[in-house]
Every structure is written in C-alpha cells, then in structure tokens.
C-alpha cells in the first residue's frame, strides 16, 4: 500500500490509482420513471437509450512515471447506435479483432480542463473479457491528451487526489 502527502492538510493518505465516475443521471431518471425513454441494459457498464445511442463505461489509463501502477479513470461515454453497430458488423464480417470508434465523454472530468463535450476514440476488442473500453485517443489538443502520452508524477497525482479526501 502506498501513500501520498496531502496538498490540503499535509497528512498522509492512501494513494488511489482508480477513480470511477457514477453512472450518468439519465439512467436513474429512466429507471425511476422520471423520464419516458426505453432503457436496454446490456451489462452493468453498458446501456442502450431508445435504440439511438449507447452509454458505456470507458477507461483512461494514465501512466504514473514514478510509481509501478497507472491511474485509471473510469468515465462514461456516448456512442451513436449506428456507429457502434456498423463497427460490430465490421468485426463480424472481417478478420479484424479490434476496431476504433468515436464517442463523446458524457461528464467532464473536474480536475482536467477542456473535457466538456470531449470527443474521444475508444477501442473495441472482440477478445475483451469485460465491457470497459479503453480510450485510445483524444481528438483535441488539451492537457489530458499530453498527460495520457507522457504520464504524471506521484506528486501531480497528489494534487488531483487531495480534494477527494476533504
């Protein structure tokens, strides 16, 4: 178990290397009857809405340059159903094992600027055991794009994690 020095209180806190964002609010609003939409539960991390789009859990894996682990952010993305189905057909009709598809980040990441309405590219692998799609590319030049490529230090991670403890 590893710890970091908090940038807010100075105490030592457990180093977290995985943060999972909650399901998009529309899911609970549909299940409670507050919104009248059709919800298709594909898995615990994938939902179809009105056969128009899919909400899927995806993962940013950020290298920690001075630690043996990565900082994984589990976020939610939106893929238009037609895009998803066409890529699945491409896998089925060919020898491809992996395809990439464009998606929209559903909720901004509060500790990275420029993540509102962020277009990303996810990779779907037919041999993948779980349904958490890795995010392989960010479409615009923002800080997070460079962090995914170059990583962050444990000290920089402490700046992100410290507010979560207070």
Coordinates of C-alpha atoms in Angstrom, one line a residue:
X1 CA 0.0 0.0 0.0
X2 CA 1.3 3.4 -0.9
X3 CA 0.6 6.8 0.5
X4 CA 0.9 10.5 -0.5
X5 CA 1.3 13.7 1.3
X6 CA -2.0 15.7 1.1
X7 CA -1.6 19.1 -0.5
X8 CA -4.5 20.4 1.6
X9 CA -3.9 19.2 5.1
X10 CA -0.4 17.8 4.9
X11 CA -1.4 14.4 6.3
X12 CA -0.6 11.1 4.7
X13 CA -3.5 9.5 2.7
X14 CA -3.8 6.2 0.8
X15 CA -2.8 6.6 -2.8
X16 CA -5.8 5.8 -5.0
X17 CA -5.0 4.5 -8.5
X18 CA -8.6 4.0 -9.7
X19 CA -11.5 6.5 -9.8
X20 CA -14.9 5.5 -11.1
X21 CA -17.4 8.2 -12.1
X22 CA -21.0 7.4 -11.3
X23 CA -23.5 6.3 -13.9
X24 CA -25.0 9.2 -16.0
X25 CA -28.0 10.7 -14.3
X26 CA -30.3 9.8 -17.3
X27 CA -30.1 6.1 -16.3
X28 CA -31.6 6.6 -12.8
X29 CA -34.2 9.1 -14.2
X30 CA -35.4 6.5 -16.7
X31 CA -35.5 3.6 -14.2
X32 CA -37.4 5.8 -11.7
X33 CA -40.0 6.8 -14.3
X34 CA -39.0 10.5 -14.2
X35 CA -38.1 10.3 -17.9
X36 CA -40.0 8.3 -20.5
X37 CA -37.3 6.6 -22.5
X38 CA -36.5 3.0 -23.3
X39 CA -33.5 1.7 -21.4
X40 CA -31.9 -1.5 -22.6
X41 CA -29.4 -2.9 -20.0
X42 CA -26.6 -4.5 -22.0
X43 CA -24.4 -5.0 -18.9
X44 CA -23.6 -3.2 -15.7
X45 CA -21.4 -0.9 -17.7
X46 CA -23.4 -0.5 -20.9
X47 CA -26.9 0.8 -21.6
X48 CA -28.9 1.5 -24.7
X49 CA -31.2 4.5 -24.7
X50 CA -34.2 4.5 -27.2
X51 CA -32.1 2.4 -29.6
X52 CA -30.4 5.8 -30.6
X53 CA -27.2 5.7 -28.5
X54 CA -25.3 3.7 -26.1
X55 CA -23.8 4.8 -22.7
X56 CA -20.7 2.8 -22.0
X57 CA -18.1 2.8 -19.3
X58 CA -14.6 3.6 -20.7
X59 CA -11.2 3.9 -19.2
X60 CA -8.4 6.5 -19.4
X61 CA -5.2 4.8 -18.2
X62 CA -2.6 7.5 -17.2
X63 CA 0.9 6.3 -16.5
X64 CA 2.4 7.3 -13.2
X65 CA 6.0 7.9 -14.1
X66 CA 7.5 7.4 -10.6
X67 CA 5.2 4.5 -9.4
X68 CA 4.6 1.0 -10.6
X69 CA 0.9 1.5 -11.4
X70 CA -1.3 3.5 -13.7
X71 CA -4.0 6.0 -12.6
X72 CA -7.2 4.6 -14.2
X73 CA -10.3 6.9 -14.6
X74 CA -13.5 5.0 -15.4
X75 CA -15.7 7.5 -17.2
X76 CA -18.9 7.3 -19.2
X77 CA -19.1 7.8 -23.0
X78 CA -21.9 8.1 -25.5
X79 CA -21.8 6.3 -28.9
X80 CA -24.4 6.7 -31.5
X81 CA -26.0 3.2 -32.0
X82 CA -25.5 3.2 -35.8
X83 CA -21.7 3.8 -35.3
X84 CA -21.5 1.0 -32.8
X85 CA -23.5 -1.5 -34.9
X86 CA -21.5 -0.7 -38.1
X87 CA -18.2 -1.3 -36.2
X88 CA -19.5 -4.6 -34.7
X89 CA -20.6 -5.7 -38.2
X90 CA -17.1 -4.8 -39.5
X91 CA -15.6 -7.2 -36.8
X92 CA -18.1 -9.9 -37.7
X93 CA -17.5 -9.7 -41.5
X94 CA -13.8 -9.5 -41.4
X95 CA -10.7 -10.8 -39.7
X96 CA -10.4 -7.6 -37.5
X97 CA -10.1 -8.3 -33.8
X98 CA -10.1 -4.6 -32.8
X99 CA -11.9 -1.6 -34.2
X100 CA -11.9 2.0 -33.1
X101 CA -15.0 4.2 -32.8
X102 CA -15.7 7.8 -31.9
X103 CA -17.5 8.7 -28.7
X104 CA -18.5 11.7 -26.6
X105 CA -17.4 12.0 -23.0
X106 CA -20.7 12.2 -21.0
X107 CA -19.4 14.1 -18.0
X108 CA -16.4 16.5 -17.8
X109 CA -13.5 15.4 -15.7
X110 CA -13.4 18.1 -13.0
X111 CA -9.6 18.1 -12.5
X112 CA -8.7 18.3 -16.2
X113 CA -9.7 21.4 -18.2
X114 CA -11.1 21.1 -21.7
X115 CA -13.0 17.9 -21.1
X116 CA -16.5 19.4 -21.7
X117 CA -18.1 17.8 -24.8
X118 CA -14.8 15.9 -25.4
X119 CA -14.7 13.6 -28.4
X120 CA -12.6 10.5 -27.8
X121 CA -11.8 7.4 -29.7
X122 CA -12.3 4.0 -28.0
X123 CA -11.1 0.6 -28.9
X124 CA -13.3 -2.4 -29.0
X125 CA -11.6 -5.8 -28.9
X126 CA -13.6 -8.9 -29.7
X127 CA -11.4 -10.9 -27.3
X128 CA -12.0 -8.4 -24.4
X129 CA -13.4 -10.1 -21.3
X130 CA -15.1 -7.1 -19.7
X131 CA -17.0 -4.3 -21.4
X132 CA -14.8 -1.4 -20.2
X133 CA -13.5 0.2 -23.4
X134 CA -10.0 1.7 -23.3
X135 CA -9.9 5.3 -24.6
X136 CA -7.0 5.4 -27.1
X137 CA -7.1 8.9 -28.4
X138 CA -8.4 12.4 -27.6
X139 CA -9.4 14.4 -30.6
X140 CA -8.4 17.9 -29.4
X141 CA -5.3 19.3 -28.0
X142 CA -5.8 19.6 -24.3
X143 CA -3.7 18.9 -21.2
X144 CA -5.2 15.4 -20.7
X145 CA -4.1 14.3 -24.2
X146 CA -0.5 15.1 -23.2
X147 CA -0.8 13.5 -19.8
X148 CA -2.1 10.3 -21.3
X149 CA 1.0 10.2 -23.5
X150 CA 3.7 11.4 -21.0
X151 CA 2.2 10.4 -17.7
X152 CA 2.0 12.2 -14.4
X153 CA 4.2 12.1 -11.3
X154 CA 3.0 10.8 -7.9
X155 CA 3.2 14.4 -6.7
X156 CA 0.9 15.6 -9.5
X157 CA -1.5 12.8 -8.7
X158 CA -1.5 14.0 -5.1
X159 CA -2.9 17.4 -6.3
X160 CA -5.7 15.5 -8.0
X161 CA -6.5 13.2 -5.1
X162 CA -6.1 15.6 -2.2
X163 CA -9.6 17.3 -2.6
X164 CA -11.2 13.9 -2.7
X165 CA -10.2 13.4 1.0
X166 CA -11.7 16.7 2.1

